[in-house]
Tab-separated table of C-alpha atoms in Angstrom:
chain	number	residue	atom	x	y	z
A	321	MET	CA	140.817	201.848	40.514
A	322	GLU	CA	144.414	200.884	40.665
A	323	GLY	CA	144.587	203.393	43.611
A	324	GLN	CA	141.557	201.181	45.520
A	325	LEU	CA	143.327	197.871	44.488
A	326	LYS	CA	146.651	198.745	46.030
A	327	GLU	CA	144.702	199.901	49.415
A	328	LEU	CA	143.624	196.077	49.536
A	329	LEU	CA	147.342	194.727	49.733
A	330	PRO	CA	147.504	195.491	53.470
A	331	PHE	CA	144.625	193.661	54.370
A	332	LEU	CA	146.170	189.973	53.311
A	333	ARG	CA	148.174	190.369	56.418
A	334	ASP	CA	144.886	191.110	58.571
A	335	LYS	CA	144.115	188.972	61.580
A	336	ASN	CA	140.821	188.363	60.466
A	337	PRO	CA	140.480	185.678	58.151
A	338	GLN	CA	137.452	187.066	57.188
A	339	VAL	CA	139.347	190.041	56.009
A	340	ARG	CA	142.088	188.586	54.353
A	341	GLN	CA	139.599	186.278	52.432
A	342	LEU	CA	137.459	189.259	50.709
A	343	ALA	CA	140.595	191.219	50.308
A	344	LEU	CA	141.960	188.570	48.088
A	345	GLU	CA	138.766	187.871	46.218
A	346	ASN	CA	138.876	191.361	45.060
A	347	LEU	CA	142.601	190.838	44.145
A	348	VAL	CA	142.591	187.586	42.598
A	349	SER	CA	140.853	188.673	39.453
A	350	GLN	CA	143.654	190.991	38.517
A	351	THR	CA	146.406	188.216	38.166
A	352	PRO	CA	145.906	186.497	34.738
A	353	LYS	CA	148.205	187.407	32.299
A	354	GLY	CA	146.665	190.796	30.323
A	355	SER	CA	144.490	192.113	33.200
A	356	PRO	CA	144.702	195.820	33.449
A	357	TYR	CA	146.051	196.411	37.037
A	358	ARG	CA	148.190	193.259	36.931
A	359	SER	CA	151.589	195.703	37.610
A	360	ILE	CA	150.293	195.949	41.089
A	361	PHE	CA	151.911	192.540	42.092
A	362	PHE	CA	155.302	193.205	40.799
A	363	SER	CA	155.591	196.463	42.170
A	364	GLY	CA	158.806	196.657	44.676
A	365	GLN	CA	160.057	193.520	42.802
A	366	THR	CA	163.534	193.638	41.961
A	367	GLY	CA	165.480	191.376	38.981
A	368	GLY	CA	167.766	191.400	36.373
A	369	LEU	CA	171.398	192.068	37.198
A	370	GLN	CA	170.213	192.717	40.883
A	371	LYS	CA	169.969	190.427	43.604
A	372	PRO	CA	166.328	189.179	43.222
A	373	SER	CA	164.280	190.059	45.869
A	374	GLU	CA	160.317	189.885	46.489
A	375	ASN	CA	157.688	192.377	46.982
A	376	ASP	CA	155.416	191.721	50.190
A	377	VAL	CA	152.559	190.827	48.145
A	378	ILE	CA	154.395	187.927	46.613
A	379	ARG	CA	155.495	187.172	50.317
A	380	ASP	CA	152.278	187.420	51.442
A	381	LEU	CA	150.578	184.909	48.939
A	382	LYS	CA	153.125	182.549	49.240
A	383	LEU	CA	152.037	182.557	53.170
A	384	LEU	CA	148.187	182.619	52.366
A	385	CYS	CA	148.816	179.443	50.615
A	386	ARG	CA	148.917	177.777	54.299
A	387	ASP	CA	145.972	179.563	55.175
A	388	GLN	CA	142.323	178.213	55.570
A	389	LEU	CA	140.646	176.741	52.377
A	390	ALA	CA	139.015	179.471	50.997
A	391	VAL	CA	142.155	181.638	51.189
A	392	ALA	CA	144.565	179.181	50.166
A	393	HIS	CA	142.525	178.264	47.226
A	394	ASP	CA	142.624	181.711	45.874
A	395	ALA	CA	145.990	182.491	47.016
A	396	PHE	CA	147.428	179.073	44.930
A	397	LYS	CA	145.360	180.410	42.194
A	398	ALA	CA	146.863	183.750	42.223
A	399	LEU	CA	150.150	182.373	41.979
A	400	VAL	CA	149.711	180.235	39.201
A	401	ASN	CA	148.603	183.011	37.231
A	402	LEU	CA	151.478	185.292	38.259
A	403	SER	CA	154.085	182.404	37.769
A	404	ASP	CA	154.585	182.989	33.984
A	405	ALA	CA	156.667	186.000	34.847
A	406	PRO	CA	160.162	185.571	34.961
A	407	ILE	CA	160.763	188.416	37.618
A	408	LEU	CA	158.753	186.042	39.819
A	409	VAL	CA	160.808	182.736	39.606
A	410	SER	CA	163.456	183.360	41.547
A	411	SER	CA	161.522	184.250	44.795
A	412	LEU	CA	158.606	181.420	43.812
A	413	SER	CA	161.260	178.528	43.800
A	414	ASP	CA	163.276	179.085	46.997
A	415	PRO	CA	163.664	175.871	48.802
A	416	SER	CA	161.444	176.525	51.501
A	417	PHE	CA	158.577	177.162	49.422
A	418	LEU	CA	159.221	174.479	47.129
A	419	ASN	CA	159.552	172.282	49.838
A	420	PHE	CA	156.215	173.344	51.445
A	421	LEU	CA	154.870	172.662	47.785
A	422	VAL	CA	156.023	169.326	47.595
A	423	SER	CA	155.286	168.322	50.818
A	424	TYR	CA	151.543	169.618	50.248
A	425	ILE	CA	151.359	167.759	46.891
A	426	VAL	CA	152.252	164.274	48.686
A	427	ASN	CA	149.951	164.357	51.256
A	428	PRO	CA	146.713	162.713	50.250
A	429	GLN	CA	144.342	165.303	52.382
A	430	SER	CA	145.300	168.386	50.825
A	431	ILE	CA	142.661	169.742	49.179
A	432	CYS	CA	144.658	172.322	46.978
A	433	ALA	CA	147.103	169.724	45.606
A	434	ASP	CA	145.803	170.006	41.994
A	435	LEU	CA	146.664	173.949	42.296
A	436	ALA	CA	149.548	173.116	43.914
A	437	SER	CA	150.926	171.010	41.049
A	438	MET	CA	149.804	173.430	38.705
A	439	LEU	CA	151.905	175.760	40.146
A	440	LEU	CA	154.774	173.421	40.548
A	441	SER	CA	154.683	173.027	36.470
A	442	ASN	CA	154.946	176.394	35.867
A	443	LEU	CA	157.927	176.751	38.105
A	444	THR	CA	159.870	173.844	36.759
A	445	ALA	CA	159.706	175.399	33.322
A	446	SER	CA	162.724	177.135	34.887
A	447	SER	CA	166.301	175.131	35.223
A	448	SER	CA	166.827	176.403	38.515
A	449	ALA	CA	163.620	175.211	39.582
A	450	CYS	CA	164.345	171.792	37.933
A	451	ALA	CA	167.672	171.542	39.580
A	452	THR	CA	166.466	172.231	43.390
A	453	LEU	CA	163.523	169.615	43.057
A	454	LEU	CA	165.977	167.005	41.765
A	455	THR	CA	168.048	166.979	45.101
A	456	MET	CA	165.035	167.914	47.267
A	457	LYS	CA	164.489	166.033	50.336
A	458	VAL	CA	161.554	166.382	52.425
A	459	SER	CA	160.610	165.616	55.936
A	460	ILE	CA	158.222	162.848	57.166
A	461	ILE	CA	157.412	160.714	59.610
A	462	ALA	CA	156.325	156.820	58.615
A	463	SER	CA	153.351	155.847	60.346
A	464	GLN	CA	150.805	152.724	58.972
A	465	LYS	CA	147.753	154.890	60.867
A	466	VAL	CA	148.013	157.476	57.682
A	467	PRO	CA	146.282	156.652	54.305
A	468	ASN	CA	149.679	156.694	52.332
A	469	GLY	CA	151.969	155.389	55.345
A	470	TYR	CA	153.611	158.580	56.098
A	471	PHE	CA	152.619	162.067	56.983
A	472	ALA	CA	154.946	164.808	55.375
A	473	THR	CA	155.521	167.150	58.156
A	474	GLN	CA	155.633	170.765	55.815
A	475	SER	CA	152.379	170.229	54.645
A	476	ARG	CA	150.551	170.923	57.644
A	477	SER	CA	148.172	173.895	56.762
A	478	GLY	CA	144.407	175.271	56.940
A	479	SER	CA	143.493	173.264	54.247
A	480	CYS	CA	145.609	169.888	55.248
A	481	VAL	CA	145.534	169.582	58.900
A	482	ALA	CA	148.172	167.130	60.658
A	483	PRO	CA	146.252	163.411	61.433
A	484	VAL	CA	144.848	163.060	64.593
A	485	PRO	CA	146.347	161.558	66.366
A	486	TYR	CA	149.690	163.091	65.581
A	487	PRO	CA	152.399	160.161	64.371
A	488	SER	CA	154.718	159.293	66.894
A	489	GLY	CA	157.291	157.965	65.019
A	490	GLU	CA	160.925	159.528	64.055
A	491	GLU	CA	160.936	162.392	61.417
A	492	GLN	CA	163.391	161.249	58.510
A	493	GLU	CA	164.402	163.051	55.387
A	494	VAL	CA	163.697	161.348	51.952
A	495	LEU	CA	163.853	162.274	48.441
A	496	ALA	CA	160.932	164.224	46.989
A	497	LEU	CA	160.832	162.469	43.701
A	498	PRO	CA	159.850	159.140	44.276
A	499	LEU	CA	157.128	160.654	46.593
A	500	LEU	CA	155.768	162.653	44.121
A	501	LEU	CA	156.012	159.682	41.327
A	502	ASP	CA	153.869	157.675	43.622
A	503	ALA	CA	151.610	160.339	44.535
A	504	PHE	CA	150.718	160.883	40.461
A	505	ILE	CA	150.372	157.324	40.152
A	506	GLN	CA	147.735	157.155	42.976
A	507	GLY	CA	145.930	160.619	41.713
A	508	ALA	CA	144.769	158.581	38.585
A	509	GLN	CA	143.302	156.156	40.419
A	510	VAL	CA	140.858	158.701	42.281
A	511	ASP	CA	140.066	160.511	39.385
A	512	GLU	CA	136.434	158.536	38.462
A	513	ILE	CA	135.527	159.709	42.277
A	514	GLN	CA	133.242	162.782	42.023
A	515	ASP	CA	132.816	163.085	45.748
A	516	LEU	CA	135.838	164.365	47.387
A	517	SER	CA	134.783	163.088	51.183
A	518	LYS	CA	135.038	159.694	49.724
A	519	ARG	CA	138.585	160.216	47.884
A	520	ALA	CA	141.922	158.752	49.709
A	521	ARG	CA	143.589	161.298	47.999
A	522	LYS	CA	141.842	164.697	47.094
A	523	GLY	CA	143.953	165.461	44.255
A	524	SER	CA	144.119	163.919	40.762
A	525	LEU	CA	147.601	165.520	40.135
A	526	HIS	CA	147.111	165.600	36.302
A	527	PHE	CA	149.721	168.253	36.163
A	528	MET	CA	152.465	166.641	38.013
A	529	ALA	CA	152.931	164.750	34.181
A	530	SER	CA	153.960	168.084	33.204
A	531	VAL	CA	156.319	168.639	36.131
A	532	PHE	CA	158.223	165.527	34.916
A	533	GLY	CA	158.594	166.343	31.714
A	534	ASN	CA	160.082	169.332	32.201
A	535	LEU	CA	162.708	167.728	34.559
A	536	THR	CA	163.523	165.206	31.786
A	537	SER	CA	164.437	167.966	29.676
A	538	SER	CA	167.725	167.580	31.225
A	539	PRO	CA	170.345	164.828	31.781
A	540	ALA	CA	169.872	165.006	35.485
A	541	GLY	CA	166.044	164.374	35.273
A	542	ARG	CA	166.401	161.408	32.638
A	543	GLU	CA	168.927	159.933	34.887
A	544	PHE	CA	166.412	159.554	37.670
A	545	PHE	CA	163.650	157.944	35.210
A	546	LEU	CA	166.226	155.677	33.786
A	547	THR	CA	168.118	154.706	37.398
A	548	PRO	CA	166.433	151.653	39.135
A	549	GLN	CA	165.051	152.805	42.507
A	550	PRO	CA	163.383	150.610	45.100
A	551	SER	CA	159.861	150.172	44.402
A	552	ASN	CA	158.714	151.477	47.840
A	553	PRO	CA	160.802	154.692	48.347
A	554	LEU	CA	159.958	154.170	52.141
A	555	LYS	CA	161.587	150.859	51.949
A	556	THR	CA	165.312	151.071	50.487
A	557	ASP	CA	165.252	146.722	50.499
A	558	SER	CA	162.405	147.016	48.327
A	559	ASP	CA	162.660	145.631	44.925
A	560	LEU	CA	164.076	147.927	42.164
A	561	GLU	CA	162.514	149.029	39.189
A	562	TYR	CA	162.776	151.847	36.683
A	563	PRO	CA	160.686	154.776	37.521
A	564	LEU	CA	159.790	155.057	33.818
A	565	ALA	CA	158.176	151.479	34.192
A	566	LYS	CA	155.488	152.916	36.731
A	567	ILE	CA	154.077	155.727	34.642
A	568	VAL	CA	154.248	154.528	31.007
A	569	SER	CA	150.691	152.962	30.734
A	570	PHE	CA	149.193	156.503	30.986
A	571	THR	CA	149.756	157.583	27.234
A	572	GLU	CA	146.280	156.187	26.960
A	573	HIS	CA	144.834	158.040	29.592
A	574	ARG	CA	141.838	160.004	29.175
A	575	ASP	CA	143.029	163.462	30.490
A	576	THR	CA	145.286	165.320	27.684
A	577	ILE	CA	147.656	166.780	30.720
A	578	ARG	CA	148.619	163.423	31.960
A	579	ARG	CA	148.977	161.454	28.780
A	580	GLY	CA	150.640	164.162	27.094
A	581	GLY	CA	153.178	164.682	29.609
A	582	VAL	CA	153.699	160.908	30.029
A	583	ILE	CA	154.388	160.819	26.513
A	584	SER	CA	156.891	164.154	26.434
A	585	ILE	CA	158.683	161.870	29.449
A	586	ILE	CA	159.039	158.934	27.419
A	587	LYS	CA	160.223	160.612	24.641
A	588	ASN	CA	162.625	162.783	26.493
A	589	CYS	CA	164.359	159.328	28.053
A	590	ALA	CA	164.581	158.057	24.456
A	591	PHE	CA	167.215	160.877	24.000
A	592	ASN	CA	169.672	158.400	26.223
A	593	ALA	CA	170.589	156.098	23.237
A	594	ARG	CA	172.537	153.831	26.274
A	595	ALA	CA	168.770	153.152	27.901
A	596	HIS	CA	167.041	151.951	25.171
A	597	LYS	CA	167.129	148.252	26.320
A	598	ALA	CA	165.865	149.472	29.401
A	599	ILE	CA	163.050	151.629	27.768
A	600	LEU	CA	162.261	148.862	25.493
A	601	SER	CA	162.954	145.557	26.980
A	602	PRO	CA	159.512	143.569	28.760
A	603	GLU	CA	159.076	143.557	32.341
A	604	THR	CA	160.398	139.686	32.033
A	605	GLU	CA	163.784	140.334	31.336
A	606	ARG	CA	166.176	142.226	33.535
A	607	VAL	CA	168.402	144.729	31.902
A	608	ALA	CA	170.972	147.600	33.169
A	609	VAL	CA	171.478	150.998	31.534
A	610	SER	CA	174.685	150.325	29.281
A	611	GLY	CA	177.755	151.571	31.508
A	612	SER	CA	175.643	150.618	34.674
A	613	ASP	CA	176.338	147.165	37.057
A	614	ILE	CA	172.563	147.794	38.656
A	615	SER	CA	169.827	145.878	36.502
A	616	ALA	CA	166.052	145.785	37.051
A	617	PRO	CA	163.064	144.665	34.936
A	618	GLY	CA	162.563	146.446	31.682
A	619	ALA	CA	160.074	149.277	31.396
A	620	GLY	CA	158.280	147.561	28.655
A	621	ALA	CA	157.373	151.021	26.965
A	622	LEU	CA	156.871	150.316	23.211
A	623	PRO	CA	153.468	148.722	23.554
A	624	TYR	CA	152.509	151.946	25.195
A	625	ILE	CA	154.183	153.784	22.483
A	626	ILE	CA	152.751	152.294	19.882
A	627	LEU	CA	149.027	151.569	21.006
A	628	PRO	CA	148.026	155.186	20.659
A	629	LEU	CA	149.034	155.094	16.844
A	630	ALA	CA	146.990	151.880	16.561
A	631	GLY	CA	143.690	151.918	14.883
A	632	PRO	CA	141.145	148.883	14.538
A	633	GLU	CA	142.366	147.538	11.460
A	634	GLU	CA	142.756	143.934	11.292
A	635	PHE	CA	146.108	142.353	10.430
A	636	GLU	CA	147.347	139.195	8.773
A	637	LEU	CA	147.925	136.642	11.275
A	638	ASP	CA	151.554	136.361	10.704
A	639	ASP	CA	151.817	140.496	11.161
A	640	GLN	CA	149.662	139.822	14.567
A	641	GLU	CA	151.859	137.589	16.013
A	642	LYS	CA	154.449	140.157	15.902
A	643	LEU	CA	152.535	142.255	17.922
A	644	HIS	CA	152.604	142.594	21.798
A	645	PRO	CA	149.195	140.874	23.302
A	646	SER	CA	147.614	144.379	24.341
A	647	LEU	CA	147.629	145.187	20.461
A	648	GLN	CA	146.301	142.190	18.741
A	649	PHE	CA	142.856	142.164	17.675
A	650	LEU	CA	141.985	145.350	18.629
A	651	PRO	CA	138.092	146.314	18.946
A	652	PRO	CA	136.482	148.343	15.967
A	653	THR	CA	135.856	151.087	18.255
A	654	LYS	CA	139.781	151.635	18.798
A	655	THR	CA	140.964	155.206	18.115
A	656	ARG	CA	144.120	156.844	17.209
A	657	GLU	CA	145.496	159.748	19.546
A	658	PRO	CA	143.234	162.558	18.506
A	659	ASP	CA	146.033	165.481	19.431
A	660	SER	CA	148.293	165.770	16.429
A	661	THR	CA	151.182	167.235	18.708
A	662	LEU	CA	151.300	164.043	20.885
A	663	ARG	CA	151.016	161.549	17.572
A	664	LEU	CA	153.894	163.708	16.398
A	665	ALA	CA	155.857	162.843	19.706
A	666	LEU	CA	155.006	159.302	19.645
A	667	VAL	CA	156.449	158.971	15.997
A	668	GLU	CA	159.703	161.079	17.165
A	669	THR	CA	160.023	158.597	20.087
A	670	LEU	CA	160.169	155.725	17.772
A	671	LEU	CA	162.604	157.693	15.451
A	672	LEU	CA	165.276	158.366	18.668
A	673	LEU	CA	164.568	154.525	19.801
A	674	SER	CA	165.645	153.336	16.321
A	675	HIS	CA	169.018	155.392	16.319
A	676	THR	CA	171.030	151.925	17.628
A	677	ARG	CA	170.591	148.747	15.675
A	678	TRP	CA	169.377	147.078	18.598
A	679	GLY	CA	166.539	149.391	18.837
A	680	ARG	CA	165.739	148.899	14.742
A	681	ASP	CA	165.984	145.227	15.409
A	682	PHE	CA	163.599	145.370	18.482
A	683	LEU	CA	160.936	147.269	16.520
A	684	ARG	CA	161.131	145.580	13.764
A	685	ALA	CA	160.773	142.196	15.534
A	686	ASN	CA	157.683	143.734	17.462
A	687	GLY	CA	155.479	145.090	14.624
A	688	VAL	CA	156.115	148.438	14.340
A	689	TYR	CA	156.351	148.630	10.962
A	690	GLU	CA	152.870	147.335	10.560
A	691	ILE	CA	150.914	149.657	13.130
A	692	ILE	CA	152.978	152.626	11.308
A	693	ARG	CA	151.923	151.553	8.010
A	694	ALA	CA	148.435	151.451	8.911
A	695	ALA	CA	148.538	154.791	10.780
A	696	HIS	CA	150.265	156.600	7.720
A	697	GLU	CA	147.091	155.811	5.294
A	698	VAL	CA	145.105	157.708	7.444
A	699	GLU	CA	147.260	160.413	8.912
A	700	SER	CA	146.297	164.042	7.589
A	701	VAL	CA	149.218	166.007	9.194
A	702	ASP	CA	152.147	166.002	6.480
A	703	LYS	CA	154.660	166.545	9.160
A	704	ILE	CA	153.774	163.577	11.130
A	705	SER	CA	153.332	161.601	7.876
A	706	GLU	CA	156.832	162.696	6.541
A	707	HIS	CA	158.185	161.476	10.204
A	708	MET	CA	156.636	157.981	9.578
A	709	GLU	CA	158.250	157.692	6.143
A	710	ARG	CA	161.728	158.439	7.823
A	711	LEU	CA	160.869	155.945	10.567
A	712	VAL	CA	159.779	153.174	8.389
A	713	MET	CA	163.077	153.597	6.027
A	714	LEU	CA	165.359	152.894	8.883
A	715	ILE	CA	162.933	149.905	9.884
A	716	LYS	CA	162.928	148.289	6.628
A	717	SER	CA	166.196	149.252	5.406
A	718	ASP	CA	168.658	146.382	5.054
A	719	GLU	CA	171.684	146.500	8.054
A	720	PRO	CA	175.379	146.419	6.821
A	721	ALA	CA	176.807	143.141	7.599
A	722	GLN	CA	179.575	144.729	9.999
A	723	GLY	CA	178.296	147.673	11.418
A	724	PRO	CA	179.504	149.888	14.248
A	725	SER	CA	180.141	148.685	17.422
A	726	GLU	CA	177.756	149.449	20.218
A	727	GLU	CA	179.646	151.952	21.775
A	728	GLU	CA	180.501	153.595	18.528
A	729	GLU	CA	176.467	153.755	17.843
A	730	PHE	CA	176.013	155.508	21.189
A	731	GLU	CA	178.417	158.004	20.374
A	732	LEU	CA	176.945	158.332	16.875
A	733	ALA	CA	173.533	158.516	18.033
A	734	ALA	CA	174.564	161.304	20.579
A	735	THR	CA	175.717	163.383	17.727
A	736	ARG	CA	173.206	162.974	15.926
A	737	ASN	CA	170.822	163.962	18.731
A	738	GLY	CA	172.774	167.126	18.944
A	739	LEU	CA	172.543	167.933	15.308
A	740	GLU	CA	168.603	166.911	15.140
A	741	LEU	CA	167.547	167.683	18.503
A	742	GLU	CA	167.626	170.784	20.636
A	743	ASP	CA	166.142	171.706	23.811
A	744	SER	CA	162.874	173.324	23.825
A	745	SER	CA	163.310	176.227	26.668
A	746	ALA	CA	160.146	177.918	25.917
A	747	LYS	CA	157.508	175.716	28.029
A	748	PRO	CA	154.007	176.907	28.370
A	749	THR	CA	152.606	177.742	31.447
A	750	GLN	CA	149.400	177.672	33.089
A	751	ASP	CA	146.858	180.342	33.657
A	752	THR	CA	143.716	179.239	35.799
A	753	GLU	CA	141.604	181.541	33.849
A	754	GLU	CA	142.845	179.215	30.254
A	755	GLU	CA	142.585	175.297	29.962
A	756	GLY	CA	145.923	173.768	27.725
A	757	PRO	CA	147.717	171.135	28.055
A	758	ALA	CA	150.779	171.691	30.365
A	759	ILE	CA	153.737	169.973	28.135
A	760	GLY	CA	156.512	171.444	26.221
A	761	SER	CA	155.724	172.652	22.319
A	762	LEU	CA	156.998	170.980	19.564
A	763	VAL	CA	158.292	173.777	17.610
A	764	THR	CA	158.509	173.697	13.691
A	765	ASP	CA	161.093	175.124	12.113
A	766	ASP	CA	162.069	176.471	8.450
A	767	ASP	CA	161.472	174.027	5.798
A	768	ASP	CA	164.825	172.915	5.412
A	769	GLU	CA	165.127	172.156	9.359
A	770	ASP	CA	161.599	169.586	9.103
A	771	ASN	CA	163.518	166.880	10.297
A	772	ARG	CA	164.266	168.578	13.811
A	773	ILE	CA	163.146	166.439	16.621
A	774	GLU	CA	162.798	168.874	19.634
A	775	GLU	CA	162.826	167.783	23.541
A	776	VAL	CA	159.482	168.971	25.082
């Protein structure tokens, strides 16, 4: 059987698209992890101490991602399944292929954009792919005749044809991340439309939340979300806003991938104690990250961190007044976040935000204690209950009359994070044959390390 499958590999380069499609249909079933003949895709692939090189079949699959729809769909699917192999990370993360993936994802007409974002999610589990993506620029042509205002020139492929007439503007290079972020936001708006032909954007791009979650596991990735950027990436003179502010509302999204990824982004950003004011302050206040002169409206993240932990409980009027309007008088049908991993991440985010006096004062003044007290009464997971108790102790404890300066608190918070928090480098990859949220796992360590919080 293995020999017969190997005989199909050369047909991936056949001039006849039907032959390419038939060969790929028979090969893609062997790409998921655990498949008996998966090794045929790694033959000739070098790694380790040698300079990484790719074999012909991986090169062919990358090219077939640009083929007609049926072929491209199976090629993307195959690479998603194979991208869990460390030996392929280098060849799948080369700048030219990543540039195609990004350009393809941001184009609203890309039919396989969800598979492309799933592949990018798996690849950004690698620090090298993250580093490339953080500085990547893509070529676009601005045009009002295109649905999203520009055409990403490298996205052109069999499953994403160029617009007619072709945009006549001048080609320019722009940073990829702001474009990806806007595409991710637009994807949530088309989720309700089942008819693909009626969608303004063909993909919902939920897996981009995992991509951003992977990026924010590094300080450079957090810096992007916590640095004011033009609200319109094509207009540098547009109003500044924190990129984090654009996505905090997705913590209550019905898709587990999207809301889980956004929760991990907020938590990872909370590692930066200097940015706590920017993260927590409401949009009505302009605030800068400590040490920066650039200000923008606050991200207003606190209501979106607390809301998934809130239930239908009624509070005394004095307690209700502390809460953000979106948290007051919740309906009897309000339920808490059902995923215990995500509830833990939300509570850990609040713990991180309470590492400074300003953060604790803000949490006290905005009803965090009242919400956590009610959530603790019904929490069934011991780990989460213990973290809630730690949080309550921090919020309810008396503050010293003369505490450390703000700068000293930042240094203390960084030291505390270094002791309690460690980067979770083992991030789950996606297999198209299996389902599961594409977010970093929260690892439970030994009993004497139960208070450790991990980056996701």
